[in-house]
Amino acid sequence: MYTGLALNCDYSTLNLSSKVSLGFVDKANDAAGNMYASDIYAPLCNSSSTSTYLICQVSAFHSCSKNYIHSYLNNPEVQQALHSNVSALPYPWQSCRHWPTSLSILYGKVNRHWKDKTLTVLPIIKEVMDSGIRVWIYNGDTDGALPLSCSKYAINKLGMPIKSAIKVGGYAVGYQNLTFVTVRGAGHSIPSYQQAWALVLFSSFLNGKLPPSARGFDR
């Protein structure tokens, strides 16, 4: 399946419209199953999970959070406070509801006008590092939208020696001017899952230090 996707699907332009490509994409989607891509262990959002979710649990991540955001941002009082929808559009605000189609259109427009685009940001990361600018790359380890394995593969392609490696709520690896951090038990939007560890991550970046390795760290 992987070989079929790699040989028949043009991901550089997001051109997945050929019958052969769509066939392999469908097989991959079937193999992945019905899961929440931003957190592979999270329950799927459904009407019953929405109705039983208590307001006191708002500090915890919930797979229906996009539904709550949709309702909130379509509230006329909220829109008035944000000075949005001043033209009173006849349809509700949507958050990339049909994201594959929207993304294909976006990439099509970008590809027509962006002539010097690169297929990988690794040379850019290397250039930034060589300029002495600190770079941090971080992942939640249950993120399926931007998997941990993808980031590890990309960083390994840079071929940098490891200077330090520690464990915290995941692990941190220090290279030259690059730090790679994972947060255990977090999905795509880390602060939505592990608020305390996200704060430590951000604070450590501002202070130019690796996250603390103390086992007694209280989340």
Coordinates of C-alpha atoms in Angstrom, one line a residue:
M1 CA 0.0 0.0 0.0
Y2 CA 2.8 2.4 0.9
T3 CA 4.6 1.7 -2.4
G4 CA 1.4 2.3 -4.3
L5 CA 0.8 5.6 -2.6
A6 CA 4.4 6.7 -3.1
L7 CA 4.5 5.8 -6.8
N8 CA 1.0 7.0 -7.9
C9 CA 0.1 10.0 -5.7
D10 CA 1.7 13.4 -6.3
Y11 CA 1.8 14.9 -2.8
S12 CA 4.0 17.8 -4.0
T13 CA 1.0 19.4 -5.7
L14 CA -1.7 17.5 -3.8
N15 CA -2.8 16.0 -7.1
L16 CA -4.6 12.9 -5.9
S17 CA -7.3 12.9 -8.5
S18 CA -6.3 10.0 -10.7
K19 CA -8.3 6.8 -10.3
V20 CA -5.2 4.8 -9.3
S21 CA -4.2 7.4 -6.7
L22 CA -7.7 7.6 -5.3
G23 CA -7.8 3.8 -5.0
F24 CA -4.7 3.7 -2.9
V25 CA -5.9 6.7 -0.8
D26 CA -9.2 4.8 -0.1
K27 CA -7.3 1.7 0.9
A28 CA -5.1 3.7 3.3
N29 CA -8.2 5.4 4.8
D30 CA -9.9 2.0 5.3
A31 CA -6.8 0.7 6.9
A32 CA -6.6 3.6 9.3
G33 CA -10.2 3.1 10.3
N34 CA -12.6 5.6 11.8
M35 CA -10.4 7.5 14.2
Y36 CA -9.8 11.1 15.4
A37 CA -6.6 12.0 13.6
S38 CA -5.5 14.7 16.1
D39 CA -5.5 12.1 18.9
I40 CA -5.5 8.5 17.9
Y41 CA -6.7 7.4 21.3
A42 CA -9.5 9.9 21.7
P43 CA -13.2 8.8 21.4
L44 CA -14.9 10.0 18.3
C45 CA -17.3 12.9 18.6
N46 CA -21.0 12.0 18.5
S47 CA -24.3 13.5 19.7
S48 CA -24.4 11.5 22.9
S49 CA -20.8 12.4 23.9
T50 CA -21.6 16.1 23.2
S51 CA -24.8 16.0 25.4
T52 CA -23.1 14.3 28.3
Y53 CA -20.0 16.5 28.4
L54 CA -20.2 18.7 31.5
I55 CA -19.1 22.3 31.6
C56 CA -16.9 21.6 34.6
Q57 CA -14.8 19.4 32.4
V58 CA -13.9 22.2 30.0
S59 CA -10.2 22.1 31.1
A60 CA -9.9 18.6 29.6
F61 CA -9.7 17.9 25.9
H62 CA -12.8 16.6 24.1
S63 CA -13.1 15.4 20.6
C64 CA -16.3 17.5 20.1
S65 CA -14.5 20.8 20.9
K66 CA -14.7 21.9 17.2
N67 CA -18.5 21.7 17.5
Y68 CA -18.4 23.9 20.6
I69 CA -16.2 26.4 18.7
H70 CA -18.6 26.3 15.8
S71 CA -21.6 27.1 18.0
Y72 CA -19.7 29.8 19.9
L73 CA -18.4 31.7 16.8
N74 CA -21.8 31.6 15.1
N75 CA -23.5 33.2 18.1
P76 CA -24.6 36.7 17.0
E77 CA -23.5 38.3 20.2
V78 CA -20.0 36.8 19.9
Q79 CA -19.8 37.9 16.3
Q80 CA -20.8 41.4 17.2
A81 CA -18.2 41.6 20.0
L82 CA -15.5 40.4 17.5
H83 CA -16.7 42.8 14.8
S84 CA -17.1 39.8 12.5
N85 CA -19.7 39.0 9.9
V86 CA -20.6 42.6 9.6
S87 CA -22.2 42.0 6.2
A88 CA -24.6 39.4 7.8
L89 CA -23.7 36.5 5.5
P90 CA -26.6 34.1 4.9
Y91 CA -24.7 31.0 5.9
P92 CA -22.9 30.0 9.1
W93 CA -19.1 30.2 9.7
Q94 CA -17.3 26.9 9.0
S95 CA -13.9 25.6 10.0
C96 CA -12.6 24.0 6.8
R97 CA -15.6 21.6 6.9
H98 CA -14.6 20.0 3.6
W99 CA -10.9 20.2 4.3
P100 CA -9.6 17.9 1.5
T101 CA -11.4 19.9 -1.2
S102 CA -10.4 23.2 0.4
L103 CA -6.8 22.1 0.8
S104 CA -6.7 21.0 -2.9
I105 CA -8.0 24.3 -4.1
L106 CA -5.5 26.2 -1.8
Y107 CA -2.5 24.1 -3.0
G108 CA -3.6 24.6 -6.6
K109 CA -3.6 28.4 -6.2
V110 CA -0.3 28.3 -4.4
N111 CA 1.4 26.1 -7.0
R112 CA 0.4 28.4 -9.8
H113 CA 2.0 31.5 -8.2
W114 CA 4.8 30.1 -5.9
K115 CA 7.5 29.3 -8.3
D116 CA 10.4 28.8 -5.9
K117 CA 8.6 26.6 -3.4
T118 CA 10.5 23.7 -1.7
L119 CA 9.2 20.2 -1.1
T120 CA 10.8 20.1 2.3
V121 CA 11.6 22.6 5.0
L122 CA 14.7 20.8 6.2
P123 CA 17.2 23.0 4.3
I124 CA 15.4 26.1 5.7
I125 CA 15.7 24.6 9.3
K126 CA 19.4 23.9 8.7
E127 CA 19.9 27.5 7.4
V128 CA 18.2 28.9 10.4
M129 CA 20.2 26.8 12.8
D130 CA 23.5 27.7 11.0
S131 CA 22.6 31.4 11.6
G132 CA 22.6 30.7 15.4
I133 CA 18.8 30.8 15.8
R134 CA 17.4 28.3 18.2
V135 CA 14.8 25.9 16.7
W136 CA 12.3 23.8 18.7
I137 CA 10.3 21.0 17.1
Y138 CA 7.7 19.4 19.3
N139 CA 5.0 16.6 19.1
G140 CA 2.3 15.1 21.1
D141 CA 2.9 11.3 21.0
T142 CA -0.8 10.5 20.2
D143 CA -1.0 12.9 17.3
G144 CA -2.0 11.2 14.1
A145 CA -2.3 14.3 12.0
L146 CA 1.4 15.2 12.3
P147 CA 2.9 11.9 13.7
L148 CA 5.8 11.7 16.0
S149 CA 7.5 9.3 13.6
C150 CA 7.3 11.9 10.9
S151 CA 9.2 14.5 12.9
K152 CA 11.8 11.9 14.1
Y153 CA 12.4 10.8 10.5
A154 CA 12.8 14.4 9.3
I155 CA 15.3 15.3 12.1
N156 CA 17.3 12.2 11.5
K157 CA 17.7 13.3 7.9
L158 CA 19.6 16.3 9.2
G159 CA 22.3 13.9 10.5
M160 CA 23.1 15.9 13.6
P161 CA 24.9 14.4 16.6
I162 CA 22.8 14.3 19.8
K163 CA 24.2 16.5 22.6
S164 CA 21.7 15.6 25.3
A165 CA 18.6 13.4 25.7
I166 CA 16.3 13.4 28.7
K167 CA 12.9 12.2 29.7
V168 CA 10.1 14.3 31.2
G169 CA 6.4 14.1 30.2
G170 CA 7.8 12.4 27.0
Y171 CA 11.4 13.1 26.1
A172 CA 13.6 15.9 24.9
V173 CA 16.7 15.6 22.6
G174 CA 19.1 18.5 22.2
Y175 CA 21.1 18.8 19.0
Q176 CA 23.1 21.8 17.7
N177 CA 20.7 24.7 17.8
L178 CA 17.7 22.4 17.6
T179 CA 15.7 20.8 20.3
F180 CA 13.1 18.0 19.7
V181 CA 10.5 17.5 22.4
T182 CA 7.7 15.1 22.7
V183 CA 4.9 15.3 25.2
R184 CA 3.4 12.1 26.5
G185 CA -0.3 11.7 26.4
A186 CA -0.8 14.8 24.1
G187 CA -2.4 15.1 20.7
H188 CA -2.0 17.6 18.0
S189 CA -2.7 20.8 20.1
I190 CA -0.6 20.0 23.1
P191 CA -2.0 22.7 25.4
S192 CA -5.5 21.2 25.0
Y193 CA -4.2 17.9 26.5
Q194 CA -1.3 18.7 28.9
Q195 CA -1.6 22.3 30.0
A196 CA 1.1 22.2 32.6
W197 CA 3.6 20.4 30.4
A198 CA 2.8 22.8 27.6
L199 CA 3.7 25.7 29.9
V200 CA 7.0 24.1 30.9
L201 CA 7.7 23.5 27.2
F202 CA 7.1 27.1 26.3
S203 CA 9.0 28.5 29.3
S204 CA 12.0 26.3 28.6
F205 CA 12.1 27.6 25.1
L206 CA 12.1 31.2 26.2
N207 CA 14.8 30.4 28.8
G208 CA 17.0 28.6 26.2
K209 CA 17.0 25.4 28.3
L210 CA 15.8 21.8 27.9
P211 CA 12.7 20.9 29.9
P212 CA 13.4 19.7 33.4
S213 CA 14.3 16.0 33.9
A214 CA 13.1 15.8 37.5
R215 CA 10.9 12.8 38.0
G216 CA 9.0 14.7 40.6
F217 CA 7.6 17.3 38.2
D218 CA 4.0 18.0 39.2
R219 CA 1.7 18.4 36.3

